[in-house]
Tab-separated table of C-alpha atoms and ligand atoms in Angstrom:
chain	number	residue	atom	x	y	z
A	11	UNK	CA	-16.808	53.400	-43.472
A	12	UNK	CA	-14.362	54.255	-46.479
A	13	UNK	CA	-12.923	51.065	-48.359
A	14	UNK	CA	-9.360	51.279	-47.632
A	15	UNK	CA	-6.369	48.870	-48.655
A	16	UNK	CA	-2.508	50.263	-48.645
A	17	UNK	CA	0.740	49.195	-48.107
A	18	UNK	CA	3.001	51.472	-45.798
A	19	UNK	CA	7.024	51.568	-45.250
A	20	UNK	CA	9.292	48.435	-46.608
A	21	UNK	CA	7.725	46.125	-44.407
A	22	UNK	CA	3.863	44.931	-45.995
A	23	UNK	CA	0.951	46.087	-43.814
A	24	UNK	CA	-2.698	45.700	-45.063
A	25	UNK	CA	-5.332	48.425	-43.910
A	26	UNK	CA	-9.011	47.931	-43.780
A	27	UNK	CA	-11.619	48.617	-41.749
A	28	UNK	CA	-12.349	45.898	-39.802
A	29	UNK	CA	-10.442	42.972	-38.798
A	30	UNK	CA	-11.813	39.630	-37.714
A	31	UNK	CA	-9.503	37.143	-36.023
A	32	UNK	CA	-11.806	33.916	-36.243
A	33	UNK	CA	-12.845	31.995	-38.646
A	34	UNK	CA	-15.581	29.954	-37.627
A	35	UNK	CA	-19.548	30.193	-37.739
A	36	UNK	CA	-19.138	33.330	-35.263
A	37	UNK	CA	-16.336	35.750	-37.389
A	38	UNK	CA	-17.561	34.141	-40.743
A	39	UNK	CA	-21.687	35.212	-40.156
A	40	UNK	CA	-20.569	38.746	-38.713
A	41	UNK	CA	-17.913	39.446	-41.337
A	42	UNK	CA	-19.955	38.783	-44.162
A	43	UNK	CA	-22.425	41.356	-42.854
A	44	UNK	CA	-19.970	43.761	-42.261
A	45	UNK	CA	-18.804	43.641	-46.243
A	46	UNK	CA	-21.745	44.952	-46.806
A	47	UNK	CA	-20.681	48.226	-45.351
A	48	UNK	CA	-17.011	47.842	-44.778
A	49	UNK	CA	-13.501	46.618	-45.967
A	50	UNK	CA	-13.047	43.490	-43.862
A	51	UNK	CA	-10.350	41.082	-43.528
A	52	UNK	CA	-11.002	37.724	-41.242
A	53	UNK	CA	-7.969	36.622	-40.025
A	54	UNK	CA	-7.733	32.430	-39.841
A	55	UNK	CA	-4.775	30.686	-38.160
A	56	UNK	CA	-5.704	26.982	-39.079
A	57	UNK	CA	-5.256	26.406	-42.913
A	58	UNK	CA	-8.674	26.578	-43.345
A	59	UNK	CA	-12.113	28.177	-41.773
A	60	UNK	CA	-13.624	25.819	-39.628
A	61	UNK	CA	-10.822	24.139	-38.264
A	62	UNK	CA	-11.979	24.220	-34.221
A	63	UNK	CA	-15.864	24.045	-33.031
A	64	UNK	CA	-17.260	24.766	-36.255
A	65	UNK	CA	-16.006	21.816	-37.818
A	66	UNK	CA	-16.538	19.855	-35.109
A	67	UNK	CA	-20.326	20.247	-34.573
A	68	UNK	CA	-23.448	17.585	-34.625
A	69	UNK	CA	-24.952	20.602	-36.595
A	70	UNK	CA	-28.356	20.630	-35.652
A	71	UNK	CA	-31.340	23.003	-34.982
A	72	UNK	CA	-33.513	22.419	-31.822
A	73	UNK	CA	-35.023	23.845	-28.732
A	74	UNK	CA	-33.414	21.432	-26.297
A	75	UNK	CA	-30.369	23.340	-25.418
A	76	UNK	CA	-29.489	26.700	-23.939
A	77	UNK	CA	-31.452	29.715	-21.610
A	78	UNK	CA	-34.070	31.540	-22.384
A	79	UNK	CA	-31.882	34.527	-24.723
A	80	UNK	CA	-30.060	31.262	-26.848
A	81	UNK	CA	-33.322	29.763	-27.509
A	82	UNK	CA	-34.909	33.199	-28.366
A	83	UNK	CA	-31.778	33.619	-30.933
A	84	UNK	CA	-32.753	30.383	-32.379
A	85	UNK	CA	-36.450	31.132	-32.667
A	86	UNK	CA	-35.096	34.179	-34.489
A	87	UNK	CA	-32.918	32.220	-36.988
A	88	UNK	CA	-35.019	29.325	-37.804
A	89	UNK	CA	-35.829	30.843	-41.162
A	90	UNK	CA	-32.676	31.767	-42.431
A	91	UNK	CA	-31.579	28.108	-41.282
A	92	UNK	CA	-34.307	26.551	-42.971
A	93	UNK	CA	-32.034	27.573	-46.709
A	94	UNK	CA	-29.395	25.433	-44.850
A	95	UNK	CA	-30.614	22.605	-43.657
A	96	UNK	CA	-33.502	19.669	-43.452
A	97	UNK	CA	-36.203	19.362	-41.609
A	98	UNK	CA	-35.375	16.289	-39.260
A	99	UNK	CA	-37.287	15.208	-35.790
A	100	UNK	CA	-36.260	15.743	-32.439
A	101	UNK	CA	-37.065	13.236	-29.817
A	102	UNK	CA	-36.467	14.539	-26.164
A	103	UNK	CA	-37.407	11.731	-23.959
A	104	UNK	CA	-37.779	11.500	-20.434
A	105	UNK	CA	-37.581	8.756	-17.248
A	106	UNK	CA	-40.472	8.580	-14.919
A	107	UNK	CA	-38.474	11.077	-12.522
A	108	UNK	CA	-37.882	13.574	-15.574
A	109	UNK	CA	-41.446	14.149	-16.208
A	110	UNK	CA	-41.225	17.593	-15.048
A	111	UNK	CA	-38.661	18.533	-16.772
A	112	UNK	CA	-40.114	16.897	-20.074
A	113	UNK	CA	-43.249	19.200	-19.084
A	114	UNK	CA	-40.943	22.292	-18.882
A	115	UNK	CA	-39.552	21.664	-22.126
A	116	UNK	CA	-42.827	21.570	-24.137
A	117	UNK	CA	-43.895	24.521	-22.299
A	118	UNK	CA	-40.547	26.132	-24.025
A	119	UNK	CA	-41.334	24.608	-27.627
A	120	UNK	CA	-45.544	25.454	-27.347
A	121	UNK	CA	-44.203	29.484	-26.446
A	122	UNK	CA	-41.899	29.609	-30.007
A	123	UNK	CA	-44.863	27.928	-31.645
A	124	UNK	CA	-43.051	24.993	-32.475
A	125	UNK	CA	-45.012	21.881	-34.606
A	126	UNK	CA	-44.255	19.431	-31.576
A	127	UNK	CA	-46.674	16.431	-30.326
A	128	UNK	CA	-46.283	14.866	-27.079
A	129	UNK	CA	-46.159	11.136	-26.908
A	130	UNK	CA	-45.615	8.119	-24.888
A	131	UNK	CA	-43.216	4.835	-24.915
A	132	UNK	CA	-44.975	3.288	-28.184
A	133	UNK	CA	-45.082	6.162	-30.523
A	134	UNK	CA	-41.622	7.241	-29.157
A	135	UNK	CA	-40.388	3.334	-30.113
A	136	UNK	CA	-42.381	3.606	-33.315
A	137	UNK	CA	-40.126	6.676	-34.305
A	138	UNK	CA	-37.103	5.341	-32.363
A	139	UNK	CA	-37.248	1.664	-31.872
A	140	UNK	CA	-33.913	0.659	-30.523
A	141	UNK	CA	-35.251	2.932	-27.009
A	142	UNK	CA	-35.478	0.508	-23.595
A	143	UNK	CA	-38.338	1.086	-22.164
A	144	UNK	CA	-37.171	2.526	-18.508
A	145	UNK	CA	-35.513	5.365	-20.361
A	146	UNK	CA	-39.223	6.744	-21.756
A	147	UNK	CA	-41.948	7.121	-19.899
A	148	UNK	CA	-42.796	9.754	-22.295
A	149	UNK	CA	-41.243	12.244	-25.329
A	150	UNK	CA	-41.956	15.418	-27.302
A	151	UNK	CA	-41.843	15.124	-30.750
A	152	UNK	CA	-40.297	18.403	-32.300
A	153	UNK	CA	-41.603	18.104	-35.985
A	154	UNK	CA	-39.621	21.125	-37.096
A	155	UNK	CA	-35.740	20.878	-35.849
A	156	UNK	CA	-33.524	21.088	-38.594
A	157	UNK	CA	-30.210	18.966	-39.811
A	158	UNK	CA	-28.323	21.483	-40.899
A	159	UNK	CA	-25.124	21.429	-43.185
A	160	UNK	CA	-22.508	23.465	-41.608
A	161	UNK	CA	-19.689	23.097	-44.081
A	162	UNK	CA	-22.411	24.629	-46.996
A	163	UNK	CA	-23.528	27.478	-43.797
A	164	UNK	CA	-19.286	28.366	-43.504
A	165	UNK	CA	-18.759	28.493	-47.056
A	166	UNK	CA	-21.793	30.763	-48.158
A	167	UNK	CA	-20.232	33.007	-45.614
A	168	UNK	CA	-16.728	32.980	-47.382
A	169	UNK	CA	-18.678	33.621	-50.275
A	170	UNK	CA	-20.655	37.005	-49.490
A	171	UNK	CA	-17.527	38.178	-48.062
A	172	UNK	CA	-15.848	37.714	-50.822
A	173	UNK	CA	-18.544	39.070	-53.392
A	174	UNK	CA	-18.784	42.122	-50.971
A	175	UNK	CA	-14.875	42.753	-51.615
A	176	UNK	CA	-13.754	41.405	-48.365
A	177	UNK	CA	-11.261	38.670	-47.443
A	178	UNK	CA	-10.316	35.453	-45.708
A	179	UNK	CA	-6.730	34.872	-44.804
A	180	UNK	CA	-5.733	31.435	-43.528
A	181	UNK	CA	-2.780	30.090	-42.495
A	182	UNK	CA	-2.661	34.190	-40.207
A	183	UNK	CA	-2.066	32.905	-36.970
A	184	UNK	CA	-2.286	36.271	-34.910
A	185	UNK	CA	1.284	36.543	-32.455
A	186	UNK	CA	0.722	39.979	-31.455
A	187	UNK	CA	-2.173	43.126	-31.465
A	188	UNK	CA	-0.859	47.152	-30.085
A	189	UNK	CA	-2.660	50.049	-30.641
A	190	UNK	CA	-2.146	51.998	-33.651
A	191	UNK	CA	-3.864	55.800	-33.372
A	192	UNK	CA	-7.350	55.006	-32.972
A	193	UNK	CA	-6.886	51.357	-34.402
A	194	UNK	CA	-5.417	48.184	-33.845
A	195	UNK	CA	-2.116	47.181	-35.778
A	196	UNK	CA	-1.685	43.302	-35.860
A	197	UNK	CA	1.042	40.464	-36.273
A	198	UNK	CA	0.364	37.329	-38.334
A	199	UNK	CA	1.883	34.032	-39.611
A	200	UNK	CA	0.964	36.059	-43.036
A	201	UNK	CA	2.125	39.644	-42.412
A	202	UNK	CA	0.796	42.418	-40.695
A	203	UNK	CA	-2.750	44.329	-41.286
A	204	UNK	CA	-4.344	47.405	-39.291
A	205	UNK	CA	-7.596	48.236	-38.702
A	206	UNK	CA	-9.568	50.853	-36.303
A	207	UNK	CA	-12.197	48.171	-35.174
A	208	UNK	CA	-10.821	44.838	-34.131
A	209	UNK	CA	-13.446	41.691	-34.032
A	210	UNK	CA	-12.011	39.079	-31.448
A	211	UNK	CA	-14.162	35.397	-32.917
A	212	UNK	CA	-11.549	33.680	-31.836
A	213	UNK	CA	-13.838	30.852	-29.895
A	214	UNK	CA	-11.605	29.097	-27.408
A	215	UNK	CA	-8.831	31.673	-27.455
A	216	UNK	CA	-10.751	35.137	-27.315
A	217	UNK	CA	-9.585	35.520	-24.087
A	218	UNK	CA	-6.071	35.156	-25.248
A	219	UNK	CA	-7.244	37.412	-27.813
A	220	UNK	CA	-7.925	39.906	-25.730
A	221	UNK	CA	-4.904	39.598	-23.414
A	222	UNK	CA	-2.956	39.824	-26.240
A	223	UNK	CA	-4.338	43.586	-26.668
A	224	UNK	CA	-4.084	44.313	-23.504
A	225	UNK	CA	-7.746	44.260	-23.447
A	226	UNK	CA	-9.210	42.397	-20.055
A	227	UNK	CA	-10.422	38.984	-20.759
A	228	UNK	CA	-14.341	37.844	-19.710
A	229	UNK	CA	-13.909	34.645	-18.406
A	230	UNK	CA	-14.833	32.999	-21.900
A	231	UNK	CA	-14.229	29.157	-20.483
A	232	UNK	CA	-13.806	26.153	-23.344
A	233	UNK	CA	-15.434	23.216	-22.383
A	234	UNK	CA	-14.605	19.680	-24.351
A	235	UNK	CA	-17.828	17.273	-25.777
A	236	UNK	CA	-17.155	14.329	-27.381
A	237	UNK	CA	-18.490	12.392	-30.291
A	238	UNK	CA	-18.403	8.886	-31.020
A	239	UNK	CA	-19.670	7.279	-34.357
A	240	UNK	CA	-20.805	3.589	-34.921
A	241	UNK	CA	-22.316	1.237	-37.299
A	242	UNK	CA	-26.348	1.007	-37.095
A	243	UNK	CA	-27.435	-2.425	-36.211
A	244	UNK	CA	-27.328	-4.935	-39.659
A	245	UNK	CA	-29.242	-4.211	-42.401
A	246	UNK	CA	-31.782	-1.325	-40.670
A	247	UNK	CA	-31.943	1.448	-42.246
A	248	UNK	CA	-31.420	4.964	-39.368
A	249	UNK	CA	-31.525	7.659	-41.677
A	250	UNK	CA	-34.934	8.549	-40.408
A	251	UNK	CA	-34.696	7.789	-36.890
A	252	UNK	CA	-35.072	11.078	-34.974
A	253	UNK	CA	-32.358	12.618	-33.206
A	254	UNK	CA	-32.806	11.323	-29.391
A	255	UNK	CA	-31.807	13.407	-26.955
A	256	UNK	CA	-32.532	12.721	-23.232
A	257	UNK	CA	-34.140	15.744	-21.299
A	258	UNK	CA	-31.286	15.897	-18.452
A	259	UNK	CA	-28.252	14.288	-17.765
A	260	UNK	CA	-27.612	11.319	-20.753
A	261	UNK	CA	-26.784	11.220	-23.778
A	262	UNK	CA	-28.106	12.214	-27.573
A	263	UNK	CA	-28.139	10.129	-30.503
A	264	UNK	CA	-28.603	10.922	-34.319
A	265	UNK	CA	-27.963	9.457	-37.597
A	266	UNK	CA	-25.191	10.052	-39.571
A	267	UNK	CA	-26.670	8.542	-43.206
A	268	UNK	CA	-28.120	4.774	-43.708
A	269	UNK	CA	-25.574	2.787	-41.597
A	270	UNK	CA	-24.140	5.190	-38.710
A	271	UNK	CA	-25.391	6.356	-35.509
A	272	UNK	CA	-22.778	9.330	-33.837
A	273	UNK	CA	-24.018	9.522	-30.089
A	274	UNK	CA	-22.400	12.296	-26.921
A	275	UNK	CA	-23.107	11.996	-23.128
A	276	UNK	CA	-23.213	15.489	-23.668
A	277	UNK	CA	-20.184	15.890	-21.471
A	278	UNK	CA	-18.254	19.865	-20.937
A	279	UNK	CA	-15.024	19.257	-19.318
A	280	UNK	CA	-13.690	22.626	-19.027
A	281	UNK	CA	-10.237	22.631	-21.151
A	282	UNK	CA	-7.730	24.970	-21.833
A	283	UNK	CA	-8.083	26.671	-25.388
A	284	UNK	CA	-6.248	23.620	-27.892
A	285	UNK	CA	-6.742	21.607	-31.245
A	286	UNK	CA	-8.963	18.708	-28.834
A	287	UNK	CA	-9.362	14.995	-28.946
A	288	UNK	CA	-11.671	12.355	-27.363
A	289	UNK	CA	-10.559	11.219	-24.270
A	290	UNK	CA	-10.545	7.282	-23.983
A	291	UNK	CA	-13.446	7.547	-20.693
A	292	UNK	CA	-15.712	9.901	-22.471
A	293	UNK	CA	-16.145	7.472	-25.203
A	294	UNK	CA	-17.049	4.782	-23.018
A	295	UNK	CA	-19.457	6.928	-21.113
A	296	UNK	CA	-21.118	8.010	-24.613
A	297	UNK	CA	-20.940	4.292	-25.459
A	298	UNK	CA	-22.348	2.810	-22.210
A	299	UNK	CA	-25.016	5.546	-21.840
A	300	UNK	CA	-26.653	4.365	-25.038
A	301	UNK	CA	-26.121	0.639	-24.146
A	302	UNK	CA	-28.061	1.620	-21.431
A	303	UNK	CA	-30.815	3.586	-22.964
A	304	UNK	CA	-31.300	1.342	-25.565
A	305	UNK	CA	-30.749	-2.480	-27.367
A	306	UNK	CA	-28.248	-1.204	-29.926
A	307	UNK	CA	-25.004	-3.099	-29.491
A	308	UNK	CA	-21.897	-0.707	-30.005
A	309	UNK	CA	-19.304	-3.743	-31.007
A	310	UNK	CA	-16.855	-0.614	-31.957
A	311	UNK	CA	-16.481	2.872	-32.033
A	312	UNK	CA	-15.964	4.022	-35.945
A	313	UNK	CA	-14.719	7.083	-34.971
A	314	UNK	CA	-14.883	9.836	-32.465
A	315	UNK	CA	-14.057	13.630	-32.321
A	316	UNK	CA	-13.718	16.364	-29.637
A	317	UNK	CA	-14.384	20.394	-29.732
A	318	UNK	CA	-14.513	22.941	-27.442
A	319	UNK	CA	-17.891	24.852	-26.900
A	320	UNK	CA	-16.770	28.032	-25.093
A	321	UNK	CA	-18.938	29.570	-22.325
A	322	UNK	CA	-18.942	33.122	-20.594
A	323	UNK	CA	-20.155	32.701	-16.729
A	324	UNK	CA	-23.938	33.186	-17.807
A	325	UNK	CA	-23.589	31.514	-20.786
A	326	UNK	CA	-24.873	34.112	-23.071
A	327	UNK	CA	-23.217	35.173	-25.718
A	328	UNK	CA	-20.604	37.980	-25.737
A	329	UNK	CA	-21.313	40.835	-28.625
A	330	UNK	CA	-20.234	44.498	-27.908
A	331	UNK	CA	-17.170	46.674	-27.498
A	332	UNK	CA	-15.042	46.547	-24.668
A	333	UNK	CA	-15.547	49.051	-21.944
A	334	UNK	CA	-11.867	49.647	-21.237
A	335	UNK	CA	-10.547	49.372	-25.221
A	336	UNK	CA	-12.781	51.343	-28.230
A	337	UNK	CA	-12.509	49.565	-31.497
A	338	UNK	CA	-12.309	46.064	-29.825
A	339	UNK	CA	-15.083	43.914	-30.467
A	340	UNK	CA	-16.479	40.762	-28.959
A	341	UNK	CA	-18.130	38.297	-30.512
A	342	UNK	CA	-17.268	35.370	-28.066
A	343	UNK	CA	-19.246	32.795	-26.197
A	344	UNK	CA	-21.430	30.537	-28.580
A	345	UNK	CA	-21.468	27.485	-26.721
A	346	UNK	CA	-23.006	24.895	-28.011
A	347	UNK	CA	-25.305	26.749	-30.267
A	348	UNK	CA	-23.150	28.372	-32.645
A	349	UNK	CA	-25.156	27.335	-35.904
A	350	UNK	CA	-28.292	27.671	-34.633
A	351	UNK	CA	-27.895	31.003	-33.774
A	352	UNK	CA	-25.870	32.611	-35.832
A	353	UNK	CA	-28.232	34.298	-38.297
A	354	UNK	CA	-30.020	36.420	-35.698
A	355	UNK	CA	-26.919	37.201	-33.448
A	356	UNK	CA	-25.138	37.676	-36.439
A	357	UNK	CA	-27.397	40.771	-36.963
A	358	UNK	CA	-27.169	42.003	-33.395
A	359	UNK	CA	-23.412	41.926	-33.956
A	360	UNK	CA	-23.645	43.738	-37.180
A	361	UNK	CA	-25.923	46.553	-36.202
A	362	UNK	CA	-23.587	47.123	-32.484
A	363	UNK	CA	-20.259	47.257	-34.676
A	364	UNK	CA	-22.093	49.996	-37.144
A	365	UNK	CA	-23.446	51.768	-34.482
A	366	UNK	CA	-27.357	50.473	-36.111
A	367	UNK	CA	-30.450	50.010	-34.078
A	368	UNK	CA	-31.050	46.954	-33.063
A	369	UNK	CA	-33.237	44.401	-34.477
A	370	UNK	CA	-36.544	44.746	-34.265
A	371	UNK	CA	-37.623	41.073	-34.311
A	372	UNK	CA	-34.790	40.964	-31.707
A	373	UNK	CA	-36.235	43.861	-29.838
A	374	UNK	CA	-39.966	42.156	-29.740
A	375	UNK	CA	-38.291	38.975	-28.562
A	376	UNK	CA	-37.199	41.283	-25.666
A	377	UNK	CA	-33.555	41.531	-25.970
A	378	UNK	CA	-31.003	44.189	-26.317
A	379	UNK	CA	-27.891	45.307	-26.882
A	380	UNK	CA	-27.749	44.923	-22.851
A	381	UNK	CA	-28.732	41.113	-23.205
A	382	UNK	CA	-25.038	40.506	-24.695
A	383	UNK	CA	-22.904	43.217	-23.948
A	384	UNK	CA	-19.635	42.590	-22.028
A	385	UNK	CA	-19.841	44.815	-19.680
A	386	UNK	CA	-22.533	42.787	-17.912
A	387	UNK	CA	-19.511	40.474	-17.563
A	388	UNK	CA	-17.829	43.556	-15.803
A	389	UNK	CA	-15.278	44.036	-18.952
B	428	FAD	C1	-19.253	18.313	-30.376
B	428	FAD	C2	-19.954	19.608	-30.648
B	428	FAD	C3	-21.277	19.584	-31.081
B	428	FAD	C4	-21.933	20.800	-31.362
B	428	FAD	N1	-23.199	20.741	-31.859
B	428	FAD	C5	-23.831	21.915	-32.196
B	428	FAD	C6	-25.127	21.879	-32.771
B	428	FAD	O1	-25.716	20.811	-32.969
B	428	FAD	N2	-25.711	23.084	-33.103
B	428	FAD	C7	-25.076	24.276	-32.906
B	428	FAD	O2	-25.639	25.327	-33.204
B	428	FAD	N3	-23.835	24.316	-32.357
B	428	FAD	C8	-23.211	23.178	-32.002
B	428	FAD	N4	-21.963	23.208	-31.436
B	428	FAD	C9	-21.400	24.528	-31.077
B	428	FAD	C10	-20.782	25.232	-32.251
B	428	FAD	O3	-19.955	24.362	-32.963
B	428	FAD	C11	-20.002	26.442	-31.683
B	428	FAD	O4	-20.874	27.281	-30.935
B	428	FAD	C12	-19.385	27.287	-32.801
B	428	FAD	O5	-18.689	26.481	-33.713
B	428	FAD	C13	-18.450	28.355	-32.228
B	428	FAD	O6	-17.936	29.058	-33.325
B	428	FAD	P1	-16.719	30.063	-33.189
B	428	FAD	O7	-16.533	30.675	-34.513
B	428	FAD	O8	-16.948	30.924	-32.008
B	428	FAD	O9	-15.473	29.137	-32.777
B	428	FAD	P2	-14.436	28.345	-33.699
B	428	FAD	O10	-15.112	27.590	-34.766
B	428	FAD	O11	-13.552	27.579	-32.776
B	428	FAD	O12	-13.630	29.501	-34.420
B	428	FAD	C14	-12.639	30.262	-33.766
B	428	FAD	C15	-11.508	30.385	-34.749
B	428	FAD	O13	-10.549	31.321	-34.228
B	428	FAD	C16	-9.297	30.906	-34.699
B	428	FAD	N5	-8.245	31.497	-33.878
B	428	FAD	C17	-8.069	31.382	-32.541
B	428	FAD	N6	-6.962	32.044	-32.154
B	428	FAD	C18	-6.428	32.596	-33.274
B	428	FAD	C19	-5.281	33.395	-33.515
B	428	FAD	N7	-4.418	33.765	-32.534
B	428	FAD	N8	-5.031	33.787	-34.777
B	428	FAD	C20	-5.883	33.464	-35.798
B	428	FAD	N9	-6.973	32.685	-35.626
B	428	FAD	C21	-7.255	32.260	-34.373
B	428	FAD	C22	-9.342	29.393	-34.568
B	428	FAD	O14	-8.372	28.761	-35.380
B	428	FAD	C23	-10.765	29.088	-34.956
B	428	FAD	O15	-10.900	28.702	-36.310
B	428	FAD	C24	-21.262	22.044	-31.168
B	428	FAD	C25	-19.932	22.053	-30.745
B	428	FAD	C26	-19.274	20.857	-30.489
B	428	FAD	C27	-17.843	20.890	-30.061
């Protein structure tokens, strides 16, 4: 694609080749590939990338979440992620009624080759001391989940855009998108730009996106978690304690430096697309399912935070163009794994916008361009 930028008429209109509305982990990782090849412009509303999910993440790298496609996409990215984050352990524990499902999961870590050790209540206390014994009858250590630092992951994205001759526009809240030719024209907060291919990242709101367009939406549903920080018991030292994370319903627990534990009862309240905040019951559910779990004492919450993770039906991602609309894009439907799989879906974006093969560490994994498309969704 030719690098094009031009104004046209009285009123200011920027042209390029690809517009991105969304800037978080999902518009940020594609766009920067794209500048490789392209003249792209990401489109941010918020005052800064970020602003939703991706700022809003416990930011870490693991095999506990997801189906069988979102944990291949993290098996694929675990090397790129490695440049962005620490190797930290994962502690999945499970009740005596949860054994199965404990068994299950190491069967999932032993097929990506994962460093992992199976253990029972006294090595799990010996990593994680604070656990109550009737919520571990046994654990899998993961040796090699990652910590990862999403604020340094967004910005090295801003950064290869920008080196590639691309840009980020904040503060572009997009009011309106109508075809243009063979391209998209579309209103911001900051002016107006045009592009043939239009990338909808806009998390939460890509189906508004795509109404907007007159595209038809996928069903892309936001669902709320909540996060609650508070202060390690006196004097101990948490940095090292793994992050705990129960193998079904419960809650997860991690440290945030020397003196602060953030915990979630992993809850997904479906929500409509909006700026969220921790509801007053989900803290006390994170709160009391710890309490429960384990001896700390949470005397008061330090802090707490809500973001949406936003689903499609089968809770795959969305990457493709839409059936009914060439030159609109999805890249929709990260969930709760975001981070940990953007570098590899990142590429499978990448190579469907530029009309590239796909991937063939992708392709061995055994997915496809089929895995993600939308029009599995019937769009
Ligand atoms: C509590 C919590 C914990 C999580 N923990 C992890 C984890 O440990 N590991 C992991 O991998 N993932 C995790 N996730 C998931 C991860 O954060 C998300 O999958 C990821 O951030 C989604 O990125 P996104 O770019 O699609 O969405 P967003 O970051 O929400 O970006 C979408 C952007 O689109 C913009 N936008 C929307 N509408 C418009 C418009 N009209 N005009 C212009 N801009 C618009 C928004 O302002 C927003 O910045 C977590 C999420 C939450 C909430």
């Amino acid at each position: 694609m030719a690098k094009v930028r031009a104004q046209s008429g009285m009123v200011r209109m920027e042209r390029a080749d690809v517009l991105v509305v969304g800037g978080g982990i999902a518009g940020l990782s594609l766009a920067a590939r794209l500048a490789e090849h392209a003249q792209v412009v990401v489109l941010e509303g918020e005052s800064a990338p970020g602003y939703h999910a991706s700022g809003r993440s416990v930011a870490f790298a693991h095999y506990g979440l997801g189906n069988g496609p979102v944990r291949d996409l993290t098996a694929l990215s675990m090397g790129e992620l490695a440049a962005r984050g620490s190797v930290h352990p994962a502690l999945h524990i499970a009740s005596a009624d949860q054994i199965a499902a404990l068994d299950a999961l190491e069967a999932v870590h032993r097929h990506y080759g994962c460093d992992c050790t199976r253990v029972g209540l006294e090595e799990a206390r010996a990593l994680m001391p604070a656990l109550k014994p009737e919520a571990c009858a046994a654990a899998l250590v993961d040796h090699a989940s990652l910590k990862l630092d999403t604020h340094a992951m967004l910005q090295a994205h801003v950064a290869s855009l920008k080196a590639a001759g691309g840009r980020l526009v904040t503060g572009a809240r997009v009011g309106a998108i109508a075809r243009e030719g063979n391209g998209w024209r579309v209103e911001t907060s900051a002016g107006a730009f045009a592009a043939p291919l239009l990338v909808n990242a806009g998390g939460a709101w890509a189906d508004a996106i795509a109404r907007m367009a007159g595209v038809q939406p996928i069903g892309i549903q936001p669902r709320r978690r909540t996060v609650i920080s508070f202060a390690a018991p006196e004097g101990e030292d948490v940095s090292r304690w793994p992050f705990t994370k129960t193998v079904g319903e419960g809650f997860y627990l991690l440290p945030e430096g020397r003196g602060q534990l953030l915990a979630s009862s992993m809850d997904q309240t479906p929500s409509e697309p909006c700026d969220a905040a921790p509801e007053e019951l989900d803290i006390a559910i994170a709160a009391d399912r710890v309490e429960q779990a384990t001896s700390l004492p949470i005397r008061r919450i330090s802090h707490s935070w809500a973001g949406l993770r936003s689903f499609a039906s089968d809770e795959l991602p969305v990457i493709g163009a839409a059936a009914d609309a060439p030159g609109f894009f999805w890249c929709a439907g990260q969930g709760g794994a975001g981070f940990q799989t953007a570098p590899a879906l990142s590429r499978i974006a990448a190579a469907a916008a530029l009309g590239l093969p796909f991937p063939e560490d992708a392709a061995a994994a055994g997915l496809s361009f089929t895995t993600f498309s939308p029009a599995r969704l019937g769009a």
